[in-house]
Tab-separated table of C-alpha atoms and ligand atoms in Angstrom:
chain	number	residue	atom	x	y	z
A	848	MET	CA	0.000	0.000	0.000
A	849	TRP	CA	1.215	3.501	-0.747
A	850	LYS	CA	-0.108	5.295	2.288
A	851	GLY	CA	1.976	8.181	3.465
A	852	PHE	CA	5.274	9.540	2.414
A	853	PHE	CA	7.527	7.181	4.354
A	854	LEU	CA	5.761	4.044	3.241
A	855	GLY	CA	5.842	5.352	-0.307
A	856	LEU	CA	9.525	6.092	-0.020
A	857	TYR	CA	10.129	2.592	1.321
A	858	PHE	CA	8.516	0.983	-1.672
A	859	THR	CA	10.302	3.296	-4.068
A	860	VAL	CA	13.599	2.290	-2.552
A	861	GLN	CA	12.608	-1.371	-2.780
A	862	PHE	CA	11.694	-1.001	-6.411
A	863	ILE	CA	14.800	0.966	-7.286
A	864	SER	CA	16.960	-1.530	-5.496
A	865	ALA	CA	15.363	-4.261	-7.588
A	866	VAL	CA	16.367	-2.425	-10.745
A	867	GLN	CA	19.802	-1.696	-9.419
A	868	ASP	CA	20.441	-5.260	-8.310
A	869	THR	CA	19.289	-6.671	-11.568
A	870	CYS	CA	21.189	-4.227	-13.690
A	871	SER	CA	24.425	-4.425	-11.781
A	872	SER	CA	24.599	-8.194	-11.765
A	873	PHE	CA	23.375	-8.503	-15.325
A	874	SER	CA	25.650	-5.780	-16.567
A	875	TYR	CA	28.599	-7.450	-14.909
A	876	GLY	CA	27.852	-10.774	-16.582
A	877	ARG	CA	27.539	-9.105	-19.946
A	878	SER	CA	30.739	-7.131	-19.587
A	879	LEU	CA	32.697	-10.269	-18.913
A	880	ASN	CA	31.533	-11.858	-22.075
A	881	SER	CA	30.516	-9.355	-24.661
A	882	GLY	CA	31.599	-5.848	-23.992
A	883	LYS	CA	28.654	-3.472	-24.015
A	884	GLN	CA	25.816	-5.963	-24.145
A	885	ASP	CA	24.568	-5.064	-20.711
A	886	CYS	CA	21.171	-4.476	-19.218
A	887	GLY	CA	19.375	-2.309	-21.758
A	888	CYS	CA	17.008	-4.811	-23.309
A	889	SER	CA	17.117	-7.478	-20.711
A	890	VAL	CA	16.206	-8.351	-17.213
A	891	LEU	CA	13.983	-6.160	-15.145
A	892	LYS	CA	12.314	-7.682	-12.141
A	893	ARG	CA	9.870	-6.635	-9.555
A	894	ASN	CA	11.279	-7.103	-6.109
A	895	ASN	CA	9.315	-9.830	-4.350
A	896	SER	CA	8.947	-7.585	-1.338
A	897	PHE	CA	7.182	-5.057	-3.526
A	898	LYS	CA	3.626	-6.273	-3.242
A	899	LYS	CA	0.735	-5.305	-5.393
A	900	GLY	CA	-0.957	-2.224	-4.055
A	901	GLY	CA	-4.347	-3.535	-5.099
A	902	LYS	CA	-6.085	-0.209	-5.400
A	903	ILE	CA	-3.840	2.297	-6.995
A	904	THR	CA	-4.584	2.582	-10.620
A	905	ASP	CA	-7.822	0.792	-11.207
A	906	GLY	CA	-9.615	4.075	-10.642
A	907	LYS	CA	-7.023	6.109	-12.488
A	908	SER	CA	-7.200	3.726	-15.368
A	909	ARG	CA	-10.922	4.191	-15.659
A	910	GLU	CA	-10.548	7.963	-15.437
A	911	GLY	CA	-8.103	7.877	-18.276
A	912	LYS	CA	-10.253	5.587	-20.366
A	913	ILE	CA	-11.092	6.759	-23.827
A	914	ASN	CA	-14.317	6.075	-25.611
A	915	LEU	CA	-13.227	4.253	-28.679
A	916	LYS	CA	-15.120	1.334	-30.092
A	917	SER	CA	-13.680	-1.435	-32.176
A	918	ALA	CA	-15.370	0.042	-35.245
A	919	ASP	CA	-13.074	3.045	-34.923
A	920	HIS	CA	-10.057	0.925	-35.667
A	921	GLU	CA	-9.194	-1.572	-38.312
A	922	ARG	CA	-8.833	-4.931	-36.601
A	923	THR	CA	-5.311	-6.328	-36.467
A	924	ASN	CA	-6.228	-9.736	-35.068
A	925	SER	CA	-5.704	-11.630	-38.340
A	926	MET	CA	-3.601	-14.773	-38.386
A	927	VAL	CA	-1.502	-16.804	-40.791
A	928	PHE	CA	-1.326	-20.576	-41.024
A	929	LEU	CA	2.154	-21.957	-40.499
A	930	LYS	CA	2.608	-25.483	-41.773
A	931	GLY	CA	4.621	-27.504	-39.299
A	932	GLY	CA	8.103	-28.700	-40.064
A	933	LYS	CA	11.643	-29.125	-38.841
A	934	PHE	CA	14.211	-26.400	-38.418
A	935	PHE	CA	17.394	-25.596	-36.575
A	936	MET	CA	16.641	-23.616	-33.460
A	937	GLY	CA	19.374	-21.462	-31.923
A	938	THR	CA	22.786	-20.955	-33.452
A	939	ASP	CA	26.284	-22.406	-33.330
A	940	LYS	CA	27.628	-18.882	-33.724
A	941	PRO	CA	26.047	-17.183	-30.725
A	942	PHE	CA	26.637	-13.485	-30.390
A	943	LEU	CA	25.574	-13.678	-26.756
A	944	PRO	CA	26.451	-17.207	-25.611
A	945	MET	CA	25.490	-16.464	-22.011
A	946	ASP	CA	21.910	-16.045	-23.192
A	947	GLY	CA	21.761	-19.685	-24.275
A	948	GLU	CA	21.558	-18.843	-27.980
A	949	GLY	CA	23.327	-22.084	-28.823
A	950	PRO	CA	23.736	-24.751	-29.804
A	951	ALA	CA	21.841	-25.046	-33.075
A	952	ARG	CA	19.583	-28.075	-32.561
A	953	GLU	CA	16.989	-29.661	-34.822
A	954	VAL	CA	13.434	-29.163	-33.671
A	955	GLY	CA	10.067	-30.138	-35.115
A	956	VAL	CA	6.900	-28.114	-34.608
A	957	ASN	CA	3.310	-28.968	-35.495
A	958	SER	CA	1.247	-26.709	-37.715
A	959	PHE	CA	-0.226	-23.675	-35.975
A	960	TYR	CA	-1.772	-20.277	-36.560
A	961	MET	CA	0.015	-17.096	-35.548
A	962	ASP	CA	-1.044	-13.470	-35.185
A	963	VAL	CA	0.186	-11.420	-38.123
A	964	TYR	CA	0.862	-8.492	-35.799
A	965	GLU	CA	1.907	-7.783	-32.251
A	966	VAL	CA	-1.224	-7.160	-30.149
A	967	SER	CA	-2.123	-3.493	-30.594
A	968	ASN	CA	-3.519	-1.035	-28.093
A	969	ALA	CA	-6.843	-1.139	-29.938
A	970	GLU	CA	-7.031	-4.927	-29.645
A	971	PHE	CA	-5.983	-4.808	-26.013
A	972	GLU	CA	-8.605	-2.183	-25.273
A	973	LEU	CA	-11.308	-4.472	-26.634
A	974	PHE	CA	-10.130	-7.090	-24.150
A	975	VAL	CA	-10.081	-4.670	-21.228
A	976	ASN	CA	-13.468	-3.194	-22.075
A	977	SER	CA	-14.978	-6.644	-22.445
A	978	THR	CA	-13.475	-8.314	-19.379
A	979	GLY	CA	-12.594	-5.493	-16.985
A	980	HIS	CA	-9.096	-6.928	-16.842
A	981	VAL	CA	-6.733	-4.841	-14.706
A	982	THR	CA	-3.144	-5.299	-15.783
A	983	GLU	CA	-0.373	-6.074	-13.345
A	984	ALA	CA	1.266	-2.696	-13.978
A	985	GLU	CA	-1.989	-1.112	-12.827
A	986	LYS	CA	-2.181	-3.359	-9.768
A	987	PHE	CA	1.420	-2.714	-8.777
A	988	GLY	CA	0.936	0.962	-9.462
A	989	ASP	CA	3.995	1.489	-11.636
A	990	SER	CA	6.067	0.128	-14.471
A	991	PHE	CA	9.503	0.527	-16.011
A	992	VAL	CA	9.858	3.299	-18.595
A	993	LEU	CA	12.892	4.419	-20.572
A	994	GLU	CA	14.040	7.670	-19.001
A	995	GLY	CA	14.278	9.567	-22.272
A	996	LYS	CA	10.555	9.062	-22.930
A	997	ILE	CA	9.399	10.494	-19.617
A	998	SER	CA	8.309	14.124	-19.270
A	999	GLU	CA	10.293	16.416	-17.014
A	1000	GLU	CA	7.168	16.876	-14.920
A	1001	VAL	CA	6.839	13.160	-14.197
A	1002	LYS	CA	10.586	12.825	-13.747
A	1003	LYS	CA	10.543	15.353	-10.919
A	1004	ASP	CA	8.751	12.857	-8.701
A	1005	ILE	CA	11.282	10.097	-9.331
A	1006	HIS	CA	14.445	12.122	-9.232
A	1007	GLN	CA	16.086	9.720	-6.811
A	1008	ALA	CA	15.745	6.855	-9.191
A	1009	VAL	CA	17.702	8.555	-11.965
A	1010	ALA	CA	21.052	8.047	-10.308
A	1011	ALA	CA	20.268	4.497	-9.296
A	1012	ALA	CA	19.058	3.230	-12.677
A	1013	PRO	CA	20.144	5.495	-15.474
A	1014	TRP	CA	17.699	4.515	-18.202
A	1015	TRP	CA	14.935	2.432	-16.637
A	1016	LEU	CA	12.786	4.312	-14.198
A	1017	PRO	CA	9.834	2.949	-12.251
A	1018	VAL	CA	7.102	5.407	-13.115
A	1019	LYS	CA	4.030	5.589	-10.916
A	1020	GLY	CA	0.882	5.360	-12.980
A	1021	ALA	CA	2.646	3.992	-16.067
A	1022	HIS	CA	0.708	1.153	-17.710
A	1023	TRP	CA	-0.632	0.175	-21.114
A	1024	ARG	CA	-3.012	3.133	-21.400
A	1025	ASN	CA	-0.577	5.725	-20.009
A	1026	PRO	CA	2.720	4.320	-21.309
A	1027	GLU	CA	5.042	7.085	-20.097
A	1028	GLY	CA	3.093	7.933	-16.968
A	1029	PRO	CA	-0.080	9.836	-16.071
A	1030	ASP	CA	0.565	12.685	-18.520
A	1031	SER	CA	0.868	10.379	-21.530
A	1032	HIS	CA	-1.804	8.503	-23.439
A	1033	ILE	CA	-2.198	5.934	-26.208
A	1034	ARG	CA	-4.837	8.065	-27.933
A	1035	GLU	CA	-2.637	8.647	-30.974
A	1036	ARG	CA	-1.084	5.197	-30.767
A	1037	MET	CA	-4.023	2.817	-30.964
A	1038	ASP	CA	-2.282	0.893	-33.757
A	1039	HIS	CA	0.954	0.612	-31.787
A	1040	PRO	CA	1.716	-2.489	-29.730
A	1041	ALA	CA	0.275	-2.713	-26.232
A	1042	ILE	CA	3.188	-2.342	-23.807
A	1043	HIS	CA	3.623	-2.736	-20.058
A	1044	ILE	CA	1.985	-6.133	-20.509
A	1045	SER	CA	3.161	-8.834	-18.099
A	1046	TRP	CA	3.352	-12.495	-19.073
A	1047	ASN	CA	0.336	-13.093	-16.853
A	1048	ASP	CA	-1.642	-10.355	-18.633
A	1049	ALA	CA	-0.640	-11.764	-22.022
A	1050	VAL	CA	-1.837	-15.253	-21.081
A	1051	GLN	CA	-5.220	-13.831	-20.056
A	1052	PHE	CA	-5.582	-11.886	-23.303
A	1053	CYS	CA	-4.701	-14.884	-25.455
A	1054	LYS	CA	-7.200	-17.072	-23.578
A	1055	TRP	CA	-9.894	-14.464	-24.109
A	1056	VAL	CA	-9.436	-14.562	-27.881
A	1057	GLY	CA	-9.236	-18.371	-28.008
A	1058	LYS	CA	-5.496	-18.409	-28.517
A	1059	ARG	CA	-2.367	-19.002	-26.440
A	1060	LEU	CA	1.198	-17.742	-26.226
A	1061	PRO	CA	3.660	-19.358	-28.642
A	1062	THR	CA	6.321	-21.718	-27.397
A	1063	GLU	CA	9.818	-20.390	-27.936
A	1064	ALA	CA	10.286	-23.011	-30.650
A	1065	GLU	CA	7.123	-21.897	-32.468
A	1066	TRP	CA	8.134	-18.256	-32.198
A	1067	GLU	CA	11.610	-18.902	-33.593
A	1068	TYR	CA	10.257	-21.153	-36.354
A	1069	ALA	CA	7.947	-18.296	-37.361
A	1070	CYS	CA	10.758	-15.732	-37.124
A	1071	ARG	CA	13.076	-17.722	-39.364
A	1072	ALA	CA	10.318	-18.099	-41.953
A	1073	GLY	CA	11.975	-21.005	-43.722
A	1074	LEU	CA	15.454	-19.463	-43.931
A	1075	GLN	CA	18.302	-21.531	-42.557
A	1076	ASN	CA	21.112	-20.243	-40.393
A	1077	LYS	CA	20.278	-16.567	-40.931
A	1078	LYS	CA	20.356	-13.843	-38.337
A	1079	TYR	CA	17.158	-12.108	-39.322
A	1080	SER	CA	13.773	-13.014	-40.755
A	1081	TRP	CA	14.929	-11.723	-44.142
A	1082	GLY	CA	18.627	-12.708	-44.293
A	1083	ASN	CA	21.927	-11.679	-42.745
A	1084	LYS	CA	21.952	-7.953	-43.466
A	1085	LEU	CA	20.055	-5.490	-41.331
A	1086	LYS	CA	18.744	-3.606	-44.346
A	1087	LYS	CA	17.217	-5.174	-47.411
A	1088	ASP	CA	17.585	-3.245	-50.658
A	1089	GLY	CA	18.616	-0.244	-48.586
A	1090	GLN	CA	15.457	-0.338	-46.469
A	1091	TYR	CA	15.083	-0.887	-42.766
A	1092	MET	CA	13.157	-4.068	-42.051
A	1093	ALA	CA	12.561	-3.626	-38.329
A	1094	ASN	CA	12.192	-0.989	-35.648
A	1095	THR	CA	15.402	-0.842	-33.611
A	1096	TRP	CA	17.564	1.962	-32.197
A	1097	GLN	CA	19.768	4.317	-34.197
A	1098	GLY	CA	21.844	6.886	-32.371
A	1099	THR	CA	23.521	6.805	-29.004
A	1100	PHE	CA	21.773	4.660	-26.445
A	1101	PRO	CA	20.030	5.652	-24.219
A	1102	THR	CA	20.019	9.359	-24.945
A	1103	ARG	CA	19.435	9.761	-28.710
A	1104	ASP	CA	16.783	7.723	-30.481
A	1105	LEU	CA	17.247	9.143	-33.965
A	1106	GLY	CA	14.445	7.161	-35.565
A	1107	GLN	CA	16.276	6.766	-38.859
A	1108	ASP	CA	14.247	3.599	-39.425
A	1109	GLY	CA	11.120	5.757	-39.393
A	1110	TYR	CA	10.268	5.513	-35.711
A	1111	ALA	CA	11.685	6.771	-32.423
A	1112	GLY	CA	9.919	4.598	-29.883
A	1113	THR	CA	7.303	2.074	-30.929
A	1114	ALA	CA	5.939	1.781	-34.468
A	1115	PRO	CA	2.463	0.732	-35.603
A	1116	VAL	CA	2.130	-3.056	-35.532
A	1117	THR	CA	1.503	-2.929	-39.289
A	1118	ALA	CA	4.795	-1.147	-40.062
A	1119	TYR	CA	7.725	-2.656	-41.968
A	1120	PRO	CA	7.539	-5.467	-44.521
A	1121	ALA	CA	6.255	-8.860	-43.424
A	1122	ASN	CA	8.566	-11.855	-43.487
A	1123	SER	CA	7.886	-14.585	-46.029
A	1124	TYR	CA	5.400	-16.201	-43.634
A	1125	GLY	CA	3.394	-12.959	-43.605
A	1126	LEU	CA	4.397	-11.868	-40.101
A	1127	HIS	CA	5.212	-8.262	-39.192
A	1128	ASN	CA	7.670	-7.007	-36.581
A	1129	MET	CA	8.769	-10.378	-35.268
A	1130	LEU	CA	12.115	-8.663	-34.785
A	1131	GLY	CA	12.226	-5.275	-33.127
A	1132	ASN	CA	9.421	-2.928	-32.087
A	1133	VAL	CA	8.520	-4.764	-28.845
A	1134	TRP	CA	9.797	-7.884	-27.155
A	1135	GLU	CA	7.290	-10.734	-27.308
A	1136	TRP	CA	6.505	-13.153	-24.507
A	1137	THR	CA	6.630	-16.897	-25.092
A	1138	GLN	CA	5.157	-19.734	-23.020
A	1139	ASP	CA	8.492	-21.231	-21.996
A	1140	TRP	CA	10.343	-21.021	-18.727
A	1141	TRP	CA	13.869	-19.729	-19.132
A	1142	THR	CA	16.933	-21.936	-19.305
A	1143	ILE	CA	20.252	-21.513	-21.078
A	1144	ARG	CA	20.868	-25.263	-21.295
A	1145	HIS	CA	19.359	-27.017	-24.294
A	1146	SER	CA	19.408	-30.630	-25.428
A	1147	VAL	CA	21.319	-31.160	-28.651
A	1148	HIS	CA	19.028	-34.084	-29.496
A	1149	TYR	CA	16.101	-33.770	-31.864
A	1150	GLN	CA	12.895	-32.675	-30.145
A	1151	GLU	CA	9.265	-32.491	-31.258
A	1152	ASN	CA	7.333	-29.464	-30.040
A	1153	PRO	CA	9.677	-28.584	-27.181
A	1154	LYS	CA	8.086	-26.516	-24.454
A	1155	GLY	CA	11.128	-25.656	-22.354
A	1156	PRO	CA	11.647	-26.588	-18.695
A	1157	HIS	CA	8.731	-27.691	-16.493
A	1158	SER	CA	9.342	-24.849	-14.095
A	1159	GLY	CA	11.570	-21.864	-13.594
A	1160	ARG	CA	11.934	-18.351	-12.347
A	1161	ASP	CA	11.623	-16.337	-15.547
A	1162	LYS	CA	9.814	-16.578	-18.863
A	1163	VAL	CA	11.477	-16.331	-22.283
A	1164	LYS	CA	10.926	-13.267	-24.449
A	1165	LYS	CA	12.019	-13.017	-28.074
A	1166	GLY	CA	12.730	-10.585	-30.864
A	1167	GLY	CA	14.309	-7.540	-29.242
A	1168	SER	CA	12.700	-4.112	-29.300
A	1169	TYR	CA	12.918	-0.517	-30.494
A	1170	MET	CA	15.476	-0.018	-27.728
A	1171	CYS	CA	17.960	-2.544	-29.132
A	1172	HIS	CA	21.153	-1.334	-30.798
A	1173	LYS	CA	23.929	-3.490	-32.223
A	1174	SER	CA	26.507	-1.968	-29.911
A	1175	TYR	CA	24.324	-2.287	-26.894
A	1176	CYS	CA	21.668	-4.970	-26.994
A	1177	TYR	CA	22.074	-6.956	-30.190
A	1178	ARG	CA	19.021	-9.097	-29.682
A	1179	TYR	CA	16.904	-8.347	-32.728
A	1180	ARG	CA	17.931	-11.708	-34.171
A	1181	CYS	CA	15.838	-14.883	-34.424
A	1182	ALA	CA	18.223	-16.876	-32.198
A	1183	ALA	CA	18.480	-14.130	-29.571
A	1184	ARG	CA	16.501	-14.399	-26.372
A	1185	SER	CA	16.083	-12.810	-23.010
A	1186	GLN	CA	14.028	-13.276	-19.886
A	1187	ASN	CA	11.831	-11.586	-17.321
A	1188	SER	CA	9.716	-12.739	-14.419
A	1189	ALA	CA	6.064	-13.318	-15.316
A	1190	ASP	CA	4.930	-10.165	-13.509
A	1191	THR	CA	7.506	-7.819	-15.059
A	1192	THR	CA	6.251	-4.951	-17.155
A	1193	ALA	CA	8.158	-2.396	-19.199
A	1194	SER	CA	7.719	0.084	-22.007
A	1195	ASN	CA	9.277	-2.237	-24.591
A	1196	LEU	CA	7.515	-5.478	-23.680
A	1197	GLY	CA	4.480	-6.799	-25.570
A	1198	PHE	CA	3.272	-10.015	-27.182
A	1199	ARG	CA	1.336	-11.823	-29.887
A	1200	CYS	CA	-0.681	-15.030	-29.721
A	1201	VAL	CA	-0.870	-18.324	-31.611
A	1202	SER	CA	-3.505	-21.059	-31.791
A	1203	ASP	CA	-3.868	-24.657	-32.880
A	1204	GLU	CA	-7.178	-23.942	-34.607
A	1205	LEU	CA	-8.408	-20.738	-36.180
A	1206	PRO	CA	-10.608	-18.986	-33.603
A	1207	ARG	CA	-14.054	-17.822	-34.724
A	1208	GLY	CA	-14.129	-14.320	-36.130
A	1209	VAL	CA	-10.432	-14.233	-36.922
A	1210	LYS	CA	-9.430	-13.500	-40.503
A	1211	LEU	CA	-6.954	-15.874	-42.098
A	1212	VAL	CA	-4.705	-13.911	-44.424
A	1213	LYS	CA	-2.426	-16.570	-45.809
B	355	LIG	CA1	13.522	3.000	-34.337
B	356	LIG	CA1	8.401	-7.746	-32.048
């Protein structure tokens, strides 16, 4: 509960210390192995002692609610059919070996359907309006936001956190509808991916639409789109025919997001060319949750429909985000991976769903 200044300060310190702990240990591991690949696009965790406030933003969320109906937005819930097959998951040339990118191992996946796009704010709003779902960021009362995206007004209240965690700040009142805090809104970003979505929130959304989260193997199979041993969904070069193919970071991280790829921050879920399976933004834009628990140890033996470990501490996320830069967080590759606890939320973390059968009302585009 956030009653009174001292209690509030206590929780702030707890939260900041969670960021600091995570970043310092993670950053240290990275620096040993890969130079600058430290904590920019990786592990953020809520401190276990930081309990859900329960009340904080449910009311605020409703105050900030906008009256938009589904008819106001073109639906982006279409899916493609992916015929099952075998592929090599992971890589024998890992750029970040400590992430468990290797070894390359043969994996088979059954046929499945996958969302063409990351789940947009408009789609997520339909879910919230229909179910009354309150996201974990709303229940906790805050979420991690990249410092450079936060207004000076909001920053004033979290000044202490700046020194402790230079680019990720826990912003009170930040959640999917107010992505950079109370003075921001998704109003002009309804076709952008829903962010500040925890794994638990994503599971609930996917259930609601008759879908589920992809396994890591399914996600990577879809990312590779039939190409073998390539870094990206479209080949080994970042640009194709001189064009950017994904929303990542150009400029100096974390201070200058130049947006040379067309977008500083998130891009509409429909942006950039689809891969050959018809899927947009598998790489970049926002990280995408998968079903699997995190491990960096993988069997080299052939596996059918692997689902990862039976239990664990963190969940696997794939694809990198608009915050990833080659010199800093080179994870916008199909083999790249990272992890967060299931209740973590951040301004670069979203999802898409898959299904074994085509849900009713969903358009099949390929
Ligand atoms: Ca960009
Ligand atoms: Ca993505």
